[in-house]
């Protein structure tokens, strides 16, 4: 067995297995967003005890930081570096394939030990998770990791953005940059040119992105499936002009447009061009949307699984939403439709009105049957 561990090919497979068991730092997608208040939780769940439990859990801060959680998971590979020279060399090769950091100390050590060089590492993945002390000059120093990347993520690293060399190779399928204050239309134009296979692009809270950048993206990245340009500021920079291009020219099935100035015409374009392909829509705080959007989007998106409408106060047609939801439940599907306190209160009122209408219809049918003519229509 000891001889087997000295064979490079076998040892490489063992180290690869260990690397596959190492979790990559990432944002875990919630099953549903946390309630905005205790009253909101009660409106969502209908059960006071359950609502209190959910609200208390939402208020609790995570006891374990992301850096500590993922750092502990990485120690198995670090131990392999210390066995002998052969183990060190093979482990190093494997670790360079998937580079991910969630601790500022580890990141600083990596940057300091790698002066700028031209030698490519053929890394498939580069993930920086909540490194608020990372600087743009650090990214320029380690851009030798580009050329073969398929996944590039700077999660909540506001002061850094990918360099052109990191985007090289044409292999990138996932670019995730939420909270990047440097990303703009020029960067999006660069992505459009160098990432033709792009499928996932997360630009939440990247307030400098405008319709111009989305037009570049739509014309070049036809395989795009997930796009998130949701924001709290600068919503007027993303309108129907940019979203229309995305709907027409890409394969988008998950679209995040929270806070953007899109309107009913935008929803009509999405329904027309992407219809059955749409699975998730985040439209929180899109204040221009009205009931016309709901009737259009729900009629043409039979595979819609998630619809977020928090802050869309002009939408009052709850009956159409409930009808869609009940029809989907009849098909053994469970669509998640979320809103704010006002939205959930309207949904509750609409549910009560619908149940009352059903009860009235049943009562009316019973009365008609009771007072119907008792004449036997069967003639022999």
mmCIF file of C-alpha atoms in Angstrom:
data_model
loop_
_atom_site.group_PDB
_atom_site.id
_atom_site.type_symbol
_atom_site.label_atom_id
_atom_site.label_comp_id
_atom_site.label_asym_id
_atom_site.label_seq_id
_atom_site.Cartn_x
_atom_site.Cartn_y
_atom_site.Cartn_z
ATOM 1 C CA UNK A 1 0.000 0.000 0.000
ATOM 2 C CA UNK A 2 2.936 2.362 0.730
ATOM 3 C CA UNK A 3 4.348 1.724 -2.747
ATOM 4 C CA UNK A 4 1.010 2.646 -4.287
ATOM 5 C CA UNK A 5 1.221 6.038 -2.593
ATOM 6 C CA UNK A 6 4.570 6.608 -4.289
ATOM 7 C CA UNK A 7 3.104 6.247 -7.796
ATOM 8 C CA UNK A 8 2.435 9.814 -9.047
ATOM 9 C CA UNK A 9 -0.726 8.905 -10.993
ATOM 10 C CA UNK A 10 -2.350 7.212 -7.980
ATOM 11 C CA UNK A 11 -1.250 9.942 -5.603
ATOM 12 C CA UNK A 12 -2.659 12.566 -7.965
ATOM 13 C CA UNK A 13 -6.075 10.859 -7.906
ATOM 14 C CA UNK A 14 -6.031 10.727 -4.100
ATOM 15 C CA UNK A 15 -5.207 14.424 -3.799
ATOM 16 C CA UNK A 16 -7.877 15.242 -6.378
ATOM 17 C CA UNK A 17 -10.445 13.383 -4.272
ATOM 18 C CA UNK A 18 -9.448 15.379 -1.190
ATOM 19 C CA UNK A 19 -9.716 18.591 -3.177
ATOM 20 C CA UNK A 20 -13.201 17.657 -4.367
ATOM 21 C CA UNK A 21 -14.268 17.323 -0.718
ATOM 22 C CA UNK A 22 -13.064 20.852 0.033
ATOM 23 C CA UNK A 23 -15.935 23.338 0.040
ATOM 24 C CA UNK A 24 -15.537 26.426 -2.121
ATOM 25 C CA UNK A 25 -16.556 29.644 -0.316
ATOM 26 C CA UNK A 26 -19.902 30.744 -1.696
ATOM 27 C CA UNK A 27 -23.139 32.454 -0.831
ATOM 28 C CA UNK A 28 -25.671 29.784 0.099
ATOM 29 C CA UNK A 29 -28.932 30.537 -1.743
ATOM 30 C CA UNK A 30 -31.790 30.876 0.772
ATOM 31 C CA UNK A 31 -34.948 28.858 0.247
ATOM 32 C CA UNK A 32 -36.770 32.121 0.753
ATOM 33 C CA UNK A 33 -35.714 35.578 1.840
ATOM 34 C CA UNK A 34 -35.846 36.459 5.526
ATOM 35 C CA UNK A 35 -39.016 38.289 6.631
ATOM 36 C CA UNK A 36 -38.822 42.060 6.992
ATOM 37 C CA UNK A 37 -40.508 42.056 10.410
ATOM 38 C CA UNK A 38 -42.390 39.811 12.824
ATOM 39 C CA UNK A 39 -45.700 40.963 11.317
ATOM 40 C CA UNK A 40 -44.358 40.096 7.881
ATOM 41 C CA UNK A 41 -43.423 36.606 9.128
ATOM 42 C CA UNK A 42 -46.931 36.084 10.520
ATOM 43 C CA UNK A 43 -48.462 37.125 7.189
ATOM 44 C CA UNK A 44 -46.170 34.724 5.309
ATOM 45 C CA UNK A 45 -46.560 31.634 7.473
ATOM 46 C CA UNK A 46 -49.998 32.180 8.996
ATOM 47 C CA UNK A 47 -48.879 30.381 12.176
ATOM 48 C CA UNK A 48 -47.869 32.688 15.040
ATOM 49 C CA UNK A 49 -45.533 30.195 16.737
ATOM 50 C CA UNK A 50 -43.770 29.320 13.484
ATOM 51 C CA UNK A 51 -43.510 33.006 12.586
ATOM 52 C CA UNK A 52 -41.883 33.804 15.954
ATOM 53 C CA UNK A 53 -39.413 30.959 15.439
ATOM 54 C CA UNK A 54 -38.487 32.090 11.917
ATOM 55 C CA UNK A 55 -38.126 35.716 13.004
ATOM 56 C CA UNK A 56 -35.882 34.828 15.955
ATOM 57 C CA UNK A 57 -33.661 32.745 13.678
ATOM 58 C CA UNK A 58 -33.454 35.645 11.227
ATOM 59 C CA UNK A 59 -32.257 37.955 14.014
ATOM 60 C CA UNK A 60 -29.497 35.635 15.197
ATOM 61 C CA UNK A 61 -26.041 36.385 13.927
ATOM 62 C CA UNK A 62 -24.041 33.515 12.533
ATOM 63 C CA UNK A 63 -21.840 32.138 15.281
ATOM 64 C CA UNK A 64 -19.166 30.934 12.874
ATOM 65 C CA UNK A 65 -17.642 33.275 10.313
ATOM 66 C CA UNK A 66 -17.266 32.157 6.705
ATOM 67 C CA UNK A 67 -13.476 32.396 6.897
ATOM 68 C CA UNK A 68 -13.262 30.043 9.881
ATOM 69 C CA UNK A 69 -15.755 27.579 8.425
ATOM 70 C CA UNK A 70 -14.012 27.234 5.062
ATOM 71 C CA UNK A 71 -10.524 27.503 6.504
ATOM 72 C CA UNK A 72 -11.042 24.408 8.645
ATOM 73 C CA UNK A 73 -12.157 22.540 5.546
ATOM 74 C CA UNK A 74 -8.918 23.414 3.752
ATOM 75 C CA UNK A 75 -6.535 21.977 6.330
ATOM 76 C CA UNK A 76 -6.608 18.470 4.859
ATOM 77 C CA UNK A 77 -4.902 19.687 1.700
ATOM 78 C CA UNK A 78 -2.420 21.799 3.650
ATOM 79 C CA UNK A 79 -1.375 18.696 5.605
ATOM 80 C CA UNK A 80 -0.612 16.903 2.331
ATOM 81 C CA UNK A 81 1.955 19.586 1.522
ATOM 82 C CA UNK A 82 4.039 18.505 4.522
ATOM 83 C CA UNK A 83 4.372 14.748 3.842
ATOM 84 C CA UNK A 84 7.363 14.775 1.486
ATOM 85 C CA UNK A 85 8.663 16.466 -1.655
ATOM 86 C CA UNK A 86 6.547 14.377 -4.051
ATOM 87 C CA UNK A 87 3.344 14.957 -2.067
ATOM 88 C CA UNK A 88 4.140 18.661 -1.869
ATOM 89 C CA UNK A 89 4.601 19.002 -5.624
ATOM 90 C CA UNK A 90 1.439 17.098 -6.586
ATOM 91 C CA UNK A 91 -0.686 18.803 -3.913
ATOM 92 C CA UNK A 92 0.540 22.186 -5.102
ATOM 93 C CA UNK A 93 -0.475 21.365 -8.690
ATOM 94 C CA UNK A 94 -3.953 20.329 -7.538
ATOM 95 C CA UNK A 95 -4.421 23.388 -5.322
ATOM 96 C CA UNK A 96 -3.552 25.730 -8.171
ATOM 97 C CA UNK A 97 -6.438 24.286 -10.220
ATOM 98 C CA UNK A 98 -8.967 25.686 -7.743
ATOM 99 C CA UNK A 99 -7.814 28.844 -5.979
ATOM 100 C CA UNK A 100 -10.194 30.126 -3.319
ATOM 101 C CA UNK A 101 -9.658 32.413 -0.345
ATOM 102 C CA UNK A 102 -11.956 33.629 2.429
ATOM 103 C CA UNK A 103 -9.310 34.781 4.890
ATOM 104 C CA UNK A 104 -7.308 37.991 4.513
ATOM 105 C CA UNK A 105 -4.194 36.466 6.080
ATOM 106 C CA UNK A 106 -4.111 33.534 3.648
ATOM 107 C CA UNK A 107 -4.740 35.864 0.727
ATOM 108 C CA UNK A 108 -1.957 38.241 1.779
ATOM 109 C CA UNK A 109 0.467 35.338 2.128
ATOM 110 C CA UNK A 110 -0.444 34.007 -1.329
ATOM 111 C CA UNK A 111 0.049 37.402 -3.000
ATOM 112 C CA UNK A 112 3.343 38.085 -1.248
ATOM 113 C CA UNK A 113 4.752 34.700 -2.279
ATOM 114 C CA UNK A 114 3.859 35.175 -5.950
ATOM 115 C CA UNK A 115 5.648 38.088 -7.613
ATOM 116 C CA UNK A 116 4.330 39.106 -11.052
ATOM 117 C CA UNK A 117 5.282 36.519 -13.652
ATOM 118 C CA UNK A 118 4.232 35.350 -17.096
ATOM 119 C CA UNK A 119 3.921 31.653 -16.266
ATOM 120 C CA UNK A 120 0.302 30.513 -16.415
ATOM 121 C CA UNK A 121 -1.053 28.195 -13.707
ATOM 122 C CA UNK A 122 -3.982 26.813 -15.764
ATOM 123 C CA UNK A 123 -6.348 27.427 -12.842
ATOM 124 C CA UNK A 124 -10.014 26.582 -13.446
ATOM 125 C CA UNK A 125 -11.378 28.639 -10.581
ATOM 126 C CA UNK A 126 -10.540 31.809 -8.670
ATOM 127 C CA UNK A 127 -12.841 32.752 -5.780
ATOM 128 C CA UNK A 128 -12.247 35.566 -3.284
ATOM 129 C CA UNK A 129 -14.927 35.606 -0.566
ATOM 130 C CA UNK A 130 -15.428 38.745 1.539
ATOM 131 C CA UNK A 131 -11.818 39.951 1.385
ATOM 132 C CA UNK A 132 -12.456 43.610 2.144
ATOM 133 C CA UNK A 133 -8.744 44.378 2.480
ATOM 134 C CA UNK A 134 -7.843 43.087 -0.991
ATOM 135 C CA UNK A 135 -6.446 45.759 -3.324
ATOM 136 C CA UNK A 136 -6.534 46.119 -7.095
ATOM 137 C CA UNK A 137 -2.745 45.902 -7.250
ATOM 138 C CA UNK A 138 -3.024 42.429 -5.681
ATOM 139 C CA UNK A 139 -5.243 41.299 -8.557
ATOM 140 C CA UNK A 140 -2.804 42.714 -11.088
ATOM 141 C CA UNK A 141 -0.018 40.789 -9.373
ATOM 142 C CA UNK A 142 -1.760 37.390 -9.571
ATOM 143 C CA UNK A 143 -3.297 37.763 -13.029
ATOM 144 C CA UNK A 144 -1.034 34.899 -14.156
ATOM 145 C CA UNK A 145 -3.828 32.629 -12.865
ATOM 146 C CA UNK A 146 -5.968 33.641 -15.868
ATOM 147 C CA UNK A 147 -6.136 32.057 -19.292
ATOM 148 C CA UNK A 148 -8.073 28.922 -18.405
ATOM 149 C CA UNK A 149 -10.563 30.110 -15.780
ATOM 150 C CA UNK A 150 -14.135 28.829 -15.905
ATOM 151 C CA UNK A 151 -15.333 30.371 -12.626
ATOM 152 C CA UNK A 152 -14.276 33.845 -11.461
ATOM 153 C CA UNK A 153 -15.825 35.248 -8.288
ATOM 154 C CA UNK A 154 -15.042 38.276 -6.121
ATOM 155 C CA UNK A 155 -17.861 38.099 -3.561
ATOM 156 C CA UNK A 156 -18.324 41.294 -1.541
ATOM 157 C CA UNK A 157 -14.842 42.548 -2.404
ATOM 158 C CA UNK A 158 -15.825 46.132 -3.261
ATOM 159 C CA UNK A 159 -12.420 47.565 -4.189
ATOM 160 C CA UNK A 160 -11.232 45.011 -6.745
ATOM 161 C CA UNK A 161 -12.304 43.865 -10.188
ATOM 162 C CA UNK A 162 -10.940 41.344 -12.722
ATOM 163 C CA UNK A 163 -8.126 42.471 -15.001
ATOM 164 C CA UNK A 164 -8.266 41.785 -18.764
ATOM 165 C CA UNK A 165 -5.718 38.975 -18.361
ATOM 166 C CA UNK A 166 -8.000 37.142 -15.927
ATOM 167 C CA UNK A 167 -10.731 37.137 -18.587
ATOM 168 C CA UNK A 168 -8.514 35.637 -21.284
ATOM 169 C CA UNK A 169 -8.988 32.163 -22.738
ATOM 170 C CA UNK A 170 -12.666 32.265 -23.666
ATOM 171 C CA UNK A 171 -13.474 29.534 -21.116
ATOM 172 C CA UNK A 172 -15.262 31.594 -18.465
ATOM 173 C CA UNK A 173 -18.813 30.447 -17.749
ATOM 174 C CA UNK A 174 -19.391 32.094 -14.368
ATOM 175 C CA UNK A 175 -18.480 35.648 -13.308
ATOM 176 C CA UNK A 176 -19.751 36.758 -9.894
ATOM 177 C CA UNK A 177 -18.958 40.291 -8.668
ATOM 178 C CA UNK A 178 -21.683 41.461 -6.239
ATOM 179 C CA UNK A 179 -20.931 44.790 -4.611
ATOM 180 C CA UNK A 180 -18.113 45.738 -7.007
ATOM 181 C CA UNK A 181 -17.994 49.535 -7.158
ATOM 182 C CA UNK A 182 -15.486 49.485 -10.034
ATOM 183 C CA UNK A 183 -17.471 47.435 -12.561
ATOM 184 C CA UNK A 184 -18.868 49.627 -15.328
ATOM 185 C CA UNK A 185 -19.966 49.436 -18.965
ATOM 186 C CA UNK A 186 -16.353 49.394 -20.168
ATOM 187 C CA UNK A 187 -15.753 46.282 -18.071
ATOM 188 C CA UNK A 188 -18.975 44.702 -19.348
ATOM 189 C CA UNK A 189 -17.881 45.382 -22.922
ATOM 190 C CA UNK A 190 -14.604 43.595 -22.151
ATOM 191 C CA UNK A 191 -16.511 40.632 -20.697
ATOM 192 C CA UNK A 192 -18.698 40.522 -23.795
ATOM 193 C CA UNK A 193 -15.653 40.271 -26.067
ATOM 194 C CA UNK A 194 -13.596 37.791 -24.059
ATOM 195 C CA UNK A 195 -16.250 35.510 -22.501
ATOM 196 C CA UNK A 196 -18.444 34.147 -25.328
ATOM 197 C CA UNK A 197 -19.381 31.048 -23.285
ATOM 198 C CA UNK A 198 -20.589 33.033 -20.265
ATOM 199 C CA UNK A 199 -23.657 31.497 -18.570
ATOM 200 C CA UNK A 200 -23.798 33.193 -15.147
ATOM 201 C CA UNK A 201 -23.219 36.895 -14.463
ATOM 202 C CA UNK A 202 -23.945 38.339 -11.017
ATOM 203 C CA UNK A 203 -23.582 42.125 -10.863
ATOM 204 C CA UNK A 204 -25.764 42.917 -7.863
ATOM 205 C CA UNK A 205 -25.138 46.368 -6.410
ATOM 206 C CA UNK A 206 -22.793 47.253 -9.288
ATOM 207 C CA UNK A 207 -24.389 50.659 -9.666
ATOM 208 C CA UNK A 208 -22.274 51.850 -12.604
ATOM 209 C CA UNK A 209 -23.676 49.227 -14.997
ATOM 210 C CA UNK A 210 -26.187 50.761 -17.441
ATOM 211 C CA UNK A 211 -28.275 49.806 -20.460
ATOM 212 C CA UNK A 212 -25.268 50.339 -22.736
ATOM 213 C CA UNK A 213 -23.349 47.553 -21.019
ATOM 214 C CA UNK A 214 -26.326 45.197 -21.170
ATOM 215 C CA UNK A 215 -26.653 45.774 -24.920
ATOM 216 C CA UNK A 216 -23.000 44.740 -25.419
ATOM 217 C CA UNK A 217 -23.585 41.689 -23.248
ATOM 218 C CA UNK A 218 -26.761 40.555 -24.995
ATOM 219 C CA UNK A 219 -25.243 40.729 -28.474
ATOM 220 C CA UNK A 220 -22.134 38.686 -27.559
ATOM 221 C CA UNK A 221 -23.039 36.263 -24.742
ATOM 222 C CA UNK A 222 -25.916 34.331 -26.278
ATOM 223 C CA UNK A 223 -25.551 31.408 -23.808
ATOM 224 C CA UNK A 224 -26.235 33.617 -20.769
ATOM 225 C CA UNK A 225 -28.702 31.886 -18.421
ATOM 226 C CA UNK A 226 -28.461 33.857 -15.174
ATOM 227 C CA UNK A 227 -28.186 37.630 -14.963
ATOM 228 C CA UNK A 228 -28.536 39.699 -11.800
ATOM 229 C CA UNK A 229 -28.252 43.481 -11.995
ATOM 230 C CA UNK A 230 -30.388 44.211 -8.931
ATOM 231 C CA UNK A 231 -29.506 47.363 -7.019
ATOM 232 C CA UNK A 232 -30.602 49.849 -4.383
ATOM 233 C CA UNK A 233 -29.115 52.918 -6.094
ATOM 234 C CA UNK A 234 -28.927 53.982 -9.712
ATOM 235 C CA UNK A 235 -32.034 52.085 -10.764
ATOM 236 C CA UNK A 236 -32.704 54.591 -13.551
ATOM 237 C CA UNK A 237 -29.570 53.348 -15.362
ATOM 238 C CA UNK A 238 -31.198 49.988 -16.211
ATOM 239 C CA UNK A 239 -34.452 50.271 -18.148
ATOM 240 C CA UNK A 240 -36.481 48.565 -20.828
ATOM 241 C CA UNK A 241 -33.785 49.297 -23.436
ATOM 242 C CA UNK A 242 -31.215 47.020 -21.831
ATOM 243 C CA UNK A 243 -33.581 44.327 -20.580
ATOM 244 C CA UNK A 244 -35.259 44.062 -23.975
ATOM 245 C CA UNK A 245 -31.912 43.127 -25.525
ATOM 246 C CA UNK A 246 -31.269 40.522 -22.829
ATOM 247 C CA UNK A 247 -34.693 38.953 -23.407
ATOM 248 C CA UNK A 248 -34.315 38.920 -27.192
ATOM 249 C CA UNK A 249 -30.791 37.623 -27.638
ATOM 250 C CA UNK A 250 -29.837 35.466 -24.622
ATOM 251 C CA UNK A 251 -31.041 32.197 -23.081
ATOM 252 C CA UNK A 252 -31.731 33.813 -19.705
ATOM 253 C CA UNK A 253 -33.906 31.773 -17.325
ATOM 254 C CA UNK A 254 -33.048 33.567 -14.067
ATOM 255 C CA UNK A 255 -33.274 37.348 -14.064
ATOM 256 C CA UNK A 256 -32.596 39.699 -11.156
ATOM 257 C CA UNK A 257 -33.740 43.258 -11.795
ATOM 258 C CA UNK A 258 -34.541 44.467 -8.273
ATOM 259 C CA UNK A 259 -34.654 48.246 -8.033
ATOM 260 C CA UNK A 260 -34.328 48.791 -11.792
ATOM 261 C CA UNK A 261 -36.588 51.163 -13.740
ATOM 262 C CA UNK A 262 -38.282 48.488 -15.806
ATOM 263 C CA UNK A 263 -41.974 48.734 -16.639
ATOM 264 C CA UNK A 264 -44.905 46.777 -18.058
ATOM 265 C CA UNK A 265 -43.401 46.939 -21.540
ATOM 266 C CA UNK A 266 -40.290 45.182 -20.215
ATOM 267 C CA UNK A 267 -42.421 42.381 -18.815
ATOM 268 C CA UNK A 268 -44.176 42.067 -22.165
ATOM 269 C CA UNK A 269 -40.791 41.691 -23.905
ATOM 270 C CA UNK A 270 -39.633 39.051 -21.404
ATOM 271 C CA UNK A 271 -42.887 37.121 -21.758
ATOM 272 C CA UNK A 272 -42.745 37.318 -25.558
ATOM 273 C CA UNK A 273 -39.129 36.286 -26.094
ATOM 274 C CA UNK A 274 -38.352 34.069 -23.097
ATOM 275 C CA UNK A 275 -41.812 32.914 -21.913
ATOM 276 C CA UNK A 276 -41.502 29.176 -21.063
ATOM 277 C CA UNK A 277 -37.761 29.580 -20.476
ATOM 278 C CA UNK A 278 -38.156 31.880 -17.461
ATOM 279 C CA UNK A 279 -37.824 30.110 -14.091
ATOM 280 C CA UNK A 280 -36.900 32.845 -11.588
ATOM 281 C CA UNK A 281 -37.704 36.568 -11.557
ATOM 282 C CA UNK A 282 -36.589 39.045 -8.905
ATOM 283 C CA UNK A 283 -38.527 42.290 -9.338
ATOM 284 C CA UNK A 284 -38.292 43.703 -5.817
ATOM 285 C CA UNK A 285 -38.761 47.482 -5.629
ATOM 286 C CA UNK A 286 -39.492 47.839 -9.346
ATOM 287 C CA UNK A 287 -41.953 50.643 -8.618
ATOM 288 C CA UNK A 288 -43.078 51.147 -12.225
ATOM 289 C CA UNK A 289 -44.683 47.700 -12.525
ATOM 290 C CA UNK A 290 -48.496 47.506 -12.464
ATOM 291 C CA UNK A 291 -51.183 44.837 -12.721
ATOM 292 C CA UNK A 292 -50.623 44.719 -16.472
ATOM 293 C CA UNK A 293 -47.207 43.156 -15.849
ATOM 294 C CA UNK A 294 -48.698 40.365 -13.759
ATOM 295 C CA UNK A 295 -51.307 39.376 -16.313
ATOM 296 C CA UNK A 296 -48.669 39.267 -19.051
ATOM 297 C CA UNK A 297 -45.884 37.486 -17.248
ATOM 298 C CA UNK A 298 -47.971 34.785 -15.549
ATOM 299 C CA UNK A 299 -49.830 33.936 -18.742
ATOM 300 C CA UNK A 300 -46.637 33.170 -20.681
ATOM 301 C CA UNK A 301 -44.252 31.712 -18.069
ATOM 302 C CA UNK A 302 -45.619 28.263 -17.152
ATOM 303 C CA UNK A 303 -42.283 27.173 -15.662
ATOM 304 C CA UNK A 304 -41.915 30.140 -13.317
ATOM 305 C CA UNK A 305 -40.807 28.795 -9.914
ATOM 306 C CA UNK A 306 -39.814 31.979 -8.037
ATOM 307 C CA UNK A 307 -41.332 35.454 -8.302
ATOM 308 C CA UNK A 308 -40.183 38.225 -5.944
ATOM 309 C CA UNK A 309 -42.371 41.326 -5.762
ATOM 310 C CA UNK A 310 -41.382 43.138 -2.584
ATOM 311 C CA UNK A 311 -42.062 46.846 -2.768
ATOM 312 C CA UNK A 312 -44.132 46.644 -5.980
ATOM 313 C CA UNK A 313 -47.061 48.513 -4.447
ATOM 314 C CA UNK A 314 -48.846 49.250 -7.745
ATOM 315 C CA UNK A 315 -49.540 45.536 -8.123
ATOM 316 C CA UNK A 316 -52.947 44.873 -6.573
ATOM 317 C CA UNK A 317 -54.312 42.066 -8.779
ATOM 318 C CA UNK A 318 -53.843 39.288 -6.231
ATOM 319 C CA UNK A 319 -56.566 37.123 -7.757
ATOM 320 C CA UNK A 320 -54.499 36.506 -10.910
ATOM 321 C CA UNK A 321 -51.479 35.578 -8.785
ATOM 322 C CA UNK A 322 -53.510 33.193 -6.619
ATOM 323 C CA UNK A 323 -55.081 31.571 -9.677
ATOM 324 C CA UNK A 324 -51.615 30.974 -11.145
ATOM 325 C CA UNK A 325 -50.350 29.576 -7.846
ATOM 326 C CA UNK A 326 -53.272 27.180 -7.404
ATOM 327 C CA UNK A 327 -52.991 25.981 -11.006
ATOM 328 C CA UNK A 328 -49.292 25.237 -10.494
ATOM 329 C CA UNK A 329 -50.044 23.394 -7.254
ATOM 330 C CA UNK A 330 -52.588 21.323 -9.175
ATOM 331 C CA UNK A 331 -49.677 20.314 -11.447
ATOM 332 C CA UNK A 332 -47.672 19.227 -8.352
ATOM 333 C CA UNK A 333 -45.499 22.348 -8.452
ATOM 334 C CA UNK A 334 -44.884 24.780 -5.603
ATOM 335 C CA UNK A 335 -44.073 28.248 -6.960
ATOM 336 C CA UNK A 336 -42.599 30.680 -4.437
ATOM 337 C CA UNK A 337 -44.152 34.139 -4.708
ATOM 338 C CA UNK A 338 -42.761 36.640 -2.208
ATOM 339 C CA UNK A 339 -43.698 40.178 -1.341
ATOM 340 C CA UNK A 340 -43.490 42.797 1.396
ATOM 341 C CA UNK A 341 -45.936 43.268 4.288
ATOM 342 C CA UNK A 342 -48.413 45.169 2.119
ATOM 343 C CA UNK A 343 -48.220 42.502 -0.592
ATOM 344 C CA UNK A 344 -48.688 39.613 1.846
ATOM 345 C CA UNK A 345 -51.641 41.356 3.510
ATOM 346 C CA UNK A 346 -53.276 41.807 0.104
ATOM 347 C CA UNK A 347 -52.632 38.133 -0.660
ATOM 348 C CA UNK A 348 -54.327 37.081 2.584
ATOM 349 C CA UNK A 349 -57.352 39.268 1.813
ATOM 350 C CA UNK A 350 -57.538 37.856 -1.725
ATOM 351 C CA UNK A 351 -57.338 34.273 -0.434
ATOM 352 C CA UNK A 352 -60.179 34.976 1.994
ATOM 353 C CA UNK A 353 -62.275 36.587 -0.766
ATOM 354 C CA UNK A 354 -61.616 33.644 -3.096
ATOM 355 C CA UNK A 355 -62.612 31.098 -0.442
ATOM 356 C CA UNK A 356 -65.730 33.124 0.309
ATOM 357 C CA UNK A 357 -66.646 33.184 -3.387
ATOM 358 C CA UNK A 358 -66.163 29.414 -3.650
ATOM 359 C CA UNK A 359 -68.391 28.897 -0.595
ATOM 360 C CA UNK A 360 -71.091 31.105 -2.113
ATOM 361 C CA UNK A 361 -70.991 29.179 -5.375
ATOM 362 C CA UNK A 362 -71.291 25.864 -3.547
ATOM 363 C CA UNK A 363 -74.205 27.190 -1.485
ATOM 364 C CA UNK A 364 -75.909 28.519 -4.639
ATOM 365 C CA UNK A 365 -75.514 25.165 -6.427
ATOM 366 C CA UNK A 366 -76.964 23.360 -3.419
ATOM 367 C CA UNK A 367 -79.988 25.665 -3.388
ATOM 368 C CA UNK A 368 -80.543 25.142 -7.114
ATOM 369 C CA UNK A 369 -80.445 21.387 -6.607
ATOM 370 C CA UNK A 370 -82.813 21.521 -3.629
ATOM 371 C CA UNK A 371 -85.426 23.661 -5.394
ATOM 372 C CA UNK A 372 -85.096 22.034 -8.805
ATOM 373 C CA UNK A 373 -88.151 20.317 -10.354
ATOM 374 C CA UNK A 374 -88.585 16.805 -9.044
ATOM 375 C CA UNK A 375 -89.739 15.508 -12.412
ATOM 376 C CA UNK A 376 -88.342 12.177 -13.536
ATOM 377 C CA UNK A 377 -86.825 12.773 -16.964
ATOM 378 C CA UNK A 378 -86.125 9.094 -17.628
ATOM 379 C CA UNK A 379 -88.817 7.802 -19.906
ATOM 380 C CA UNK A 380 -89.200 4.139 -20.750
#
